[in-house]
PDB file of N, CA, C and O in Angstrom:
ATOM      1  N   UNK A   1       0.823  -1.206   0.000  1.00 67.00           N
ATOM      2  CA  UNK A   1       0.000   0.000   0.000  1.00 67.00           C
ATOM      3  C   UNK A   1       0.859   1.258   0.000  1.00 67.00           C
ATOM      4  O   UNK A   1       0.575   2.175  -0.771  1.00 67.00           O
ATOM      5  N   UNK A   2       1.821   1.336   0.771  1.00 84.00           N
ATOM      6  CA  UNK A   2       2.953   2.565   0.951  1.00 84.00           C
ATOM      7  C   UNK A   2       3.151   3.008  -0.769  1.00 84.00           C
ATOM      8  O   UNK A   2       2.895   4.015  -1.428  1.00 84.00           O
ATOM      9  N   UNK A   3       3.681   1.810  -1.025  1.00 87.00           N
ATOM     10  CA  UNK A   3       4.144   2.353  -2.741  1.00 87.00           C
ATOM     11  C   UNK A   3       3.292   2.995  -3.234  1.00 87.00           C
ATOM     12  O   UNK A   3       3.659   4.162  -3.366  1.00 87.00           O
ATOM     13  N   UNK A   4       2.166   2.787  -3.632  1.00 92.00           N
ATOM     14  CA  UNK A   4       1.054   3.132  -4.127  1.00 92.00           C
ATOM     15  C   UNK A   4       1.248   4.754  -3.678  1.00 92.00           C
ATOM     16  O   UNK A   4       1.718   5.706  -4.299  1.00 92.00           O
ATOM     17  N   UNK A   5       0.713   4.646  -2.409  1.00 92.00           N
ATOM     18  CA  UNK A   5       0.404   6.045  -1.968  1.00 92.00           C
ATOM     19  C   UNK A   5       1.243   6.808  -2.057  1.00 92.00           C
ATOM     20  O   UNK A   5       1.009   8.013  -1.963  1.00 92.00           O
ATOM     21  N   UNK A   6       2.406   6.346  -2.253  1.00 92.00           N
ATOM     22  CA  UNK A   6       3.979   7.104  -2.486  1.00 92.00           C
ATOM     23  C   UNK A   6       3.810   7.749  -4.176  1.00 92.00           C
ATOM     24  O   UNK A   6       4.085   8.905  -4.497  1.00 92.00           O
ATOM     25  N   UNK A   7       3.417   6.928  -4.882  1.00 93.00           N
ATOM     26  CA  UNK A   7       3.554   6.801  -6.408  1.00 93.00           C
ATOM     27  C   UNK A   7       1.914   8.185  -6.413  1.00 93.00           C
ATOM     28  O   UNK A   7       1.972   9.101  -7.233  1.00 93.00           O
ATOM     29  N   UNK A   8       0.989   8.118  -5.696  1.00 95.00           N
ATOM     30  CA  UNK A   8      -0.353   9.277  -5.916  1.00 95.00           C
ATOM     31  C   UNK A   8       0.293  10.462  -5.380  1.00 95.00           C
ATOM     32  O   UNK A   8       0.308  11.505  -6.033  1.00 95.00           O
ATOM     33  N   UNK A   9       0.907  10.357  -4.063  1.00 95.00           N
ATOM     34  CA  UNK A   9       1.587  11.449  -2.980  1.00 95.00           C
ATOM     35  C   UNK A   9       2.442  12.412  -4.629  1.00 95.00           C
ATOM     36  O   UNK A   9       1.995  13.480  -5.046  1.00 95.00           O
ATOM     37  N   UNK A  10       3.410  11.833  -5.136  1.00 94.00           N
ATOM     38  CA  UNK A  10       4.211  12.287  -6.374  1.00 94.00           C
ATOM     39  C   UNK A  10       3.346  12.997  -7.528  1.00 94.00           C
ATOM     40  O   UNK A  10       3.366  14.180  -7.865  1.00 94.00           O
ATOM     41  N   UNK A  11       2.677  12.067  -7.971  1.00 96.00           N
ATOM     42  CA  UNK A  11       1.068  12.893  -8.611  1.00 96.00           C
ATOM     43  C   UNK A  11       0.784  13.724  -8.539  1.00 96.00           C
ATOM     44  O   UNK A  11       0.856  14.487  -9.503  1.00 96.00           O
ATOM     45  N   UNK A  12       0.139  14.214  -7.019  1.00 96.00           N
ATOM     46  CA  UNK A  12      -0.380  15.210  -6.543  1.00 96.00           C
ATOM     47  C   UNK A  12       0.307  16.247  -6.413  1.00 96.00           C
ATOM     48  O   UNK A  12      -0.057  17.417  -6.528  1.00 96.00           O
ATOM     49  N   UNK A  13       1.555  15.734  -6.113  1.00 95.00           N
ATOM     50  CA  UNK A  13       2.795  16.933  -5.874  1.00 95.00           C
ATOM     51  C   UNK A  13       3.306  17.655  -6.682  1.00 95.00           C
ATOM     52  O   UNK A  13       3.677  18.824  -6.574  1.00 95.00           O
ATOM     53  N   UNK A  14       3.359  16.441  -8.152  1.00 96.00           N
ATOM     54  CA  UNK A  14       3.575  17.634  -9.065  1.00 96.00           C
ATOM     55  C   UNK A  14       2.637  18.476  -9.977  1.00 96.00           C
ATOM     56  O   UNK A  14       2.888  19.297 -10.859  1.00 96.00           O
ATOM     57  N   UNK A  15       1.231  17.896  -9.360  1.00 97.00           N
ATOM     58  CA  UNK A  15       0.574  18.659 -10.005  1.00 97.00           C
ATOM     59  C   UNK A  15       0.555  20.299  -9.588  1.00 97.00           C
ATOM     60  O   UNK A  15       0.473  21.377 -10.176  1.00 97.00           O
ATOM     61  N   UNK A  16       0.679  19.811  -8.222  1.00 97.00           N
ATOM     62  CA  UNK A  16       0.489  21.006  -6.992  1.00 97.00           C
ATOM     63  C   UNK A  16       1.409  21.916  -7.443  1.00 97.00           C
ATOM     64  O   UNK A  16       1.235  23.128  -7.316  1.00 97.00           O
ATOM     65  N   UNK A  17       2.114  21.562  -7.820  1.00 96.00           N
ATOM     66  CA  UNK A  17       3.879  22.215  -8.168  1.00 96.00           C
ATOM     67  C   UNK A  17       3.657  23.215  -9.753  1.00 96.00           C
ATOM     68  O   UNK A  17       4.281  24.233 -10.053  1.00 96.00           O
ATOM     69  N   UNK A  18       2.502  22.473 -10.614  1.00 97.00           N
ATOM     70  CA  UNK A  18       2.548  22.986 -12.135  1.00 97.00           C
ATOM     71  C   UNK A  18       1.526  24.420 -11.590  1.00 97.00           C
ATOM     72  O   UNK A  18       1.665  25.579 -11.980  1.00 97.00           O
ATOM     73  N   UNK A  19       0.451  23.877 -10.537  1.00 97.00           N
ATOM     74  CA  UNK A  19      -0.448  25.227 -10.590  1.00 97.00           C
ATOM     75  C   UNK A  19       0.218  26.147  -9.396  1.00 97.00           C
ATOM     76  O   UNK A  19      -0.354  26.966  -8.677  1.00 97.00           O
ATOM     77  N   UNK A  20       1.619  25.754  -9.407  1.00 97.00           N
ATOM     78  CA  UNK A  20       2.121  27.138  -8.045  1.00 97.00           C
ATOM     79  C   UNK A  20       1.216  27.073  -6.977  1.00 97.00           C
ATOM     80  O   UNK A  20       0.847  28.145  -6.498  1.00 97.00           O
ATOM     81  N   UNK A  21       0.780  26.005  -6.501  1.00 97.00           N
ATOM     82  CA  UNK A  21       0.293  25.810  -5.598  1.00 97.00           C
ATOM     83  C   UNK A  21       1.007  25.719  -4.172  1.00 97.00           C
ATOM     84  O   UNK A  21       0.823  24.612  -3.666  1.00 97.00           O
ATOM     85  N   UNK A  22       1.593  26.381  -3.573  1.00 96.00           N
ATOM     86  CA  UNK A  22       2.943  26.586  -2.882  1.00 96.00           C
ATOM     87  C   UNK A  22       2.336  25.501  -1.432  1.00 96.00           C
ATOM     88  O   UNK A  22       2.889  24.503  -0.971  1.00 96.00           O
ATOM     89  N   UNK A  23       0.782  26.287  -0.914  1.00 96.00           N
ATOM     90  CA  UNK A  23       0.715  25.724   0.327  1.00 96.00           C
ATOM     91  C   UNK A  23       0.309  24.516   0.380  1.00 96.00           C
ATOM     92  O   UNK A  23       0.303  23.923   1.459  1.00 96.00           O
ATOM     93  N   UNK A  24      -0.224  23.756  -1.096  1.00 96.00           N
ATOM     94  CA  UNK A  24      -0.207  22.771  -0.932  1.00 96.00           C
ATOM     95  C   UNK A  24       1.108  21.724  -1.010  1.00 96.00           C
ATOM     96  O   UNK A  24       1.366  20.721  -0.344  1.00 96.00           O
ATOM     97  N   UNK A  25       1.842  22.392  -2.125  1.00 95.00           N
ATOM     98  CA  UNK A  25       3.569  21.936  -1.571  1.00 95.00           C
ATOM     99  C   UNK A  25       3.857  21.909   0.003  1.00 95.00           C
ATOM    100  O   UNK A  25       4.759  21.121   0.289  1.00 95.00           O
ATOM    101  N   UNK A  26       3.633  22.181   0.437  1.00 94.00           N
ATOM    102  CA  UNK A  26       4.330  22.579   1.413  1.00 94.00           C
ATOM    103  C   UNK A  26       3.488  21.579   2.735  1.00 94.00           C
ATOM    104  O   UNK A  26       3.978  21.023   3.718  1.00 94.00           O
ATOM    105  N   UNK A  27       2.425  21.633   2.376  1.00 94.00           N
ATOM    106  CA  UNK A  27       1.778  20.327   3.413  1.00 94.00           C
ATOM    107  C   UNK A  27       1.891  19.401   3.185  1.00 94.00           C
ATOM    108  O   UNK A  27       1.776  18.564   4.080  1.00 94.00           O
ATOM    109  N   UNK A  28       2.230  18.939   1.638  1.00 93.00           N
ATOM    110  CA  UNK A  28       2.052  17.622   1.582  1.00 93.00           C
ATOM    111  C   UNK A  28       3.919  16.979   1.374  1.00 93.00           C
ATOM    112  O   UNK A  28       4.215  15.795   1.218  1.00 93.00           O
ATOM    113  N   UNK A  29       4.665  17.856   1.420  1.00 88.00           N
ATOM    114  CA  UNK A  29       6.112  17.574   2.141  1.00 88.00           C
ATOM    115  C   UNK A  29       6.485  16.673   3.600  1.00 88.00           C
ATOM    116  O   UNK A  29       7.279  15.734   3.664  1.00 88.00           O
ATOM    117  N   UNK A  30       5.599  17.302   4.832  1.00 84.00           N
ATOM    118  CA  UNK A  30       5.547  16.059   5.990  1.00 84.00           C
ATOM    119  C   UNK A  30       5.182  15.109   5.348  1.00 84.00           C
ATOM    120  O   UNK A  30       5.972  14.256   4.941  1.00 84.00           O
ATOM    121  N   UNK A  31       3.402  15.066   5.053  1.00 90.00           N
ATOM    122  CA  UNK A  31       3.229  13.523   4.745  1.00 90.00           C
ATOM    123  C   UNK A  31       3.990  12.925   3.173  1.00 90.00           C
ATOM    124  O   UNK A  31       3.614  11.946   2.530  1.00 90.00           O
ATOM    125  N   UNK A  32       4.910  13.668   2.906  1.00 91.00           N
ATOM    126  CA  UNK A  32       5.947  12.737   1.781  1.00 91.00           C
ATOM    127  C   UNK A  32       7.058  12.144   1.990  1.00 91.00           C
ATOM    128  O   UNK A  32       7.823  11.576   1.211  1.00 91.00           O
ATOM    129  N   UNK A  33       7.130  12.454   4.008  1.00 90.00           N
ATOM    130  CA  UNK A  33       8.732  12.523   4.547  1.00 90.00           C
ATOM    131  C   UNK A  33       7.926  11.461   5.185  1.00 90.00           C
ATOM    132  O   UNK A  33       8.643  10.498   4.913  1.00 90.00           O
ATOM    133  N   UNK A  34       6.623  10.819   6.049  1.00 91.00           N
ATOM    134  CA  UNK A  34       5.861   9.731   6.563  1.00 91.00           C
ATOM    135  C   UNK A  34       6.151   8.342   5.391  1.00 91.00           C
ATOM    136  O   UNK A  34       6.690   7.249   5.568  1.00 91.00           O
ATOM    137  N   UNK A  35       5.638   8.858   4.394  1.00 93.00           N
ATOM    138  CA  UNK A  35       5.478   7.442   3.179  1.00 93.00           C
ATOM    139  C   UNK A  35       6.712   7.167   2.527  1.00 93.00           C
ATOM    140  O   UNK A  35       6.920   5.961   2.394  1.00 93.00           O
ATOM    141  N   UNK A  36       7.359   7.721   2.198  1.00 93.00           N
ATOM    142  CA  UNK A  36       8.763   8.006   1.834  1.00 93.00           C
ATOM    143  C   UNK A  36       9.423   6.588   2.968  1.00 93.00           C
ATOM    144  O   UNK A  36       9.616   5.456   2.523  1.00 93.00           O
ATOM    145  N   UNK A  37       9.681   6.973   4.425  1.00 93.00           N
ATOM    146  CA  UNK A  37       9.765   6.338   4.812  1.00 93.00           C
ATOM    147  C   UNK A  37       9.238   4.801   5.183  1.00 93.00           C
ATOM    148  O   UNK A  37      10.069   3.928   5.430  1.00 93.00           O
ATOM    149  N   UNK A  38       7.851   4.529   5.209  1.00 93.00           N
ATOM    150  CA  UNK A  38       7.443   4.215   5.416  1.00 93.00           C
ATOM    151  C   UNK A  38       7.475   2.265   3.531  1.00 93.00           C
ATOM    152  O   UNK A  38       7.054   1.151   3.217  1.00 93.00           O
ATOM    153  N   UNK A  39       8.277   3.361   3.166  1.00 94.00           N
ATOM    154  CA  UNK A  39       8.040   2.642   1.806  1.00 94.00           C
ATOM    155  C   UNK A  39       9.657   1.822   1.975  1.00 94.00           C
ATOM    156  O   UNK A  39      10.002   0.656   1.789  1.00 94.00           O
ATOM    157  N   UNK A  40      10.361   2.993   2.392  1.00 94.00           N
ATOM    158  CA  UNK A  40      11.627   2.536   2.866  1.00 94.00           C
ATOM    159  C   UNK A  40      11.562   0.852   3.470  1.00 94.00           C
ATOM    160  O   UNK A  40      12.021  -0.265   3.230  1.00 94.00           O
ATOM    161  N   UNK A  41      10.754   1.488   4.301  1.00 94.00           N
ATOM    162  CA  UNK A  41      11.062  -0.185   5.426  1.00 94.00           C
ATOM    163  C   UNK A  41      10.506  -0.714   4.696  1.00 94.00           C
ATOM    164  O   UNK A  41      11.309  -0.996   3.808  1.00 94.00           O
ATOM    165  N   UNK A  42       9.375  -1.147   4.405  1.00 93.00           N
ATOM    166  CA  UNK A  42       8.604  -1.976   3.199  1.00 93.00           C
ATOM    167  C   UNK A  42       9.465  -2.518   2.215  1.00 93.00           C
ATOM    168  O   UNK A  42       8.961  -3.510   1.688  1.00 93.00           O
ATOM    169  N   UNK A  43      10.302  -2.297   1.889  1.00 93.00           N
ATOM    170  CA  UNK A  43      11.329  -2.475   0.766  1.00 93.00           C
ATOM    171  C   UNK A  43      12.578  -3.027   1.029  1.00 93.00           C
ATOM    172  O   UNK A  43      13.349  -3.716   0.361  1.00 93.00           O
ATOM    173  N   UNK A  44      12.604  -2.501   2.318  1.00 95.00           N
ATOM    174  CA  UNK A  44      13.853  -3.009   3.246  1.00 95.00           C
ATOM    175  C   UNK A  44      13.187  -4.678   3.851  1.00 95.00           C
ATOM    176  O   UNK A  44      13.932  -5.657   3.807  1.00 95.00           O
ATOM    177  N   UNK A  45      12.264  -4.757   4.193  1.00 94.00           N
ATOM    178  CA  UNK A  45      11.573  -6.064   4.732  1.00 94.00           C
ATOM    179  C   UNK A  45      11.342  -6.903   3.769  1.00 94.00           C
ATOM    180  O   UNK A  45      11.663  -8.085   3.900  1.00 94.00           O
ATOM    181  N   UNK A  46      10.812  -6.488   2.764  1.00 93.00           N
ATOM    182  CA  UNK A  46      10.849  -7.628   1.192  1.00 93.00           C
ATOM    183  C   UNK A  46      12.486  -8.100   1.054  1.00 93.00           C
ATOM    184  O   UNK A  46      12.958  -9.223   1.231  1.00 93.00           O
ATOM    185  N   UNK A  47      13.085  -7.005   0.723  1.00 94.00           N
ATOM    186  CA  UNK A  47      14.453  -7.565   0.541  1.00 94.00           C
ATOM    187  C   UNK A  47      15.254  -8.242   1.343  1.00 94.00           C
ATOM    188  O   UNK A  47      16.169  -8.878   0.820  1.00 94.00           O
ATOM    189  N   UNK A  48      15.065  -8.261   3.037  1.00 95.00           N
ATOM    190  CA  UNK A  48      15.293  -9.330   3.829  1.00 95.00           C
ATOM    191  C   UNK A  48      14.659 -10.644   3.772  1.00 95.00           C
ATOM    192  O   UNK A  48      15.281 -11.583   4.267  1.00 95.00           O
ATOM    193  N   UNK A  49      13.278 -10.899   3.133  1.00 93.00           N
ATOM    194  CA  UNK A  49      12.693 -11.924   3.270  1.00 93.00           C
ATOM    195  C   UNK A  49      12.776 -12.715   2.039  1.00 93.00           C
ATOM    196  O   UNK A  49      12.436 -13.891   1.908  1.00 93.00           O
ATOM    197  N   UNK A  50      13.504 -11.561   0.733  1.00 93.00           N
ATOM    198  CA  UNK A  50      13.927 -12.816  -0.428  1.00 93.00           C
ATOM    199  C   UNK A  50      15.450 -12.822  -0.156  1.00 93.00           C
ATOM    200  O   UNK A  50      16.046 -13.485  -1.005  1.00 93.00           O
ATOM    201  N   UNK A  51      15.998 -12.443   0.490  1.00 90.00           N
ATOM    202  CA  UNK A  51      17.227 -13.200   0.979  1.00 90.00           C
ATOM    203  C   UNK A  51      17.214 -14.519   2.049  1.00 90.00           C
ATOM    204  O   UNK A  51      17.958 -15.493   1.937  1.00 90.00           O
ATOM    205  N   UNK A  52      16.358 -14.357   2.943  1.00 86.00           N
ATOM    206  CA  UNK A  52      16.220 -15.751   3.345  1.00 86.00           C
ATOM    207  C   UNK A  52      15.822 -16.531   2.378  1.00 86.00           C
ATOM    208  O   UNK A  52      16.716 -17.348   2.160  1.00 86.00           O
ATOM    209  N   UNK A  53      14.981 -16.679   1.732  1.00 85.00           N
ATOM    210  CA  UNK A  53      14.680 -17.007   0.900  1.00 85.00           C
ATOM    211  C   UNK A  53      15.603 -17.974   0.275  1.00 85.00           C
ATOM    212  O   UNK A  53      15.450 -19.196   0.264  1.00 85.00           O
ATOM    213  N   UNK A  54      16.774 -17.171  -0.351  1.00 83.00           N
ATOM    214  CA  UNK A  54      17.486 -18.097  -1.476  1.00 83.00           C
ATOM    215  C   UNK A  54      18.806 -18.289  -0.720  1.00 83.00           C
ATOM    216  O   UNK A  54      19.887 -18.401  -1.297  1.00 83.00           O
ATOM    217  N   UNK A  55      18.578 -18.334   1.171  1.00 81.00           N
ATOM    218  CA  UNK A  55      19.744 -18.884   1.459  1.00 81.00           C
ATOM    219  C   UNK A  55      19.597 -19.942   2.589  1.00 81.00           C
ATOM    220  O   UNK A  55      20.332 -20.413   3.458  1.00 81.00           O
ATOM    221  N   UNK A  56      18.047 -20.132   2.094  1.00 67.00           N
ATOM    222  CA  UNK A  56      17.131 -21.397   3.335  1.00 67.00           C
ATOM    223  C   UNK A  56      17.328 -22.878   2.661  1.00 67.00           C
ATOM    224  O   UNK A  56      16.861 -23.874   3.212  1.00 67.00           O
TER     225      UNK A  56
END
């Protein structure tokens, strides 16, 4: 789900960004620094679990 919302969060952002939409830049920066992360670990946990994987 993170990805996803990571991949709309970007969307939105640059749309926000084409109409100089500053304050919406600017709010949706925290919640891009939340999913951002949040996608991190997600990605970080897949990639631990196909390494067990091919060394089980």
């Amino acid at each position: 789900m993170s990805l996803r919302e990571w991949l709309d969060l970007g969307a939105t952002l640059r749309a926000a960004q084409a109409r100089l939409d500053l304050r919406t830049v600017a709010d949706l920066g925290a919640r891009r620094a939340r999913v951002e992360g949040r996608v991190i670990a997600d990605l970080t946990a897949h990639l631990a679990a196909l390494e067990e994987r091919t060394h089980a």
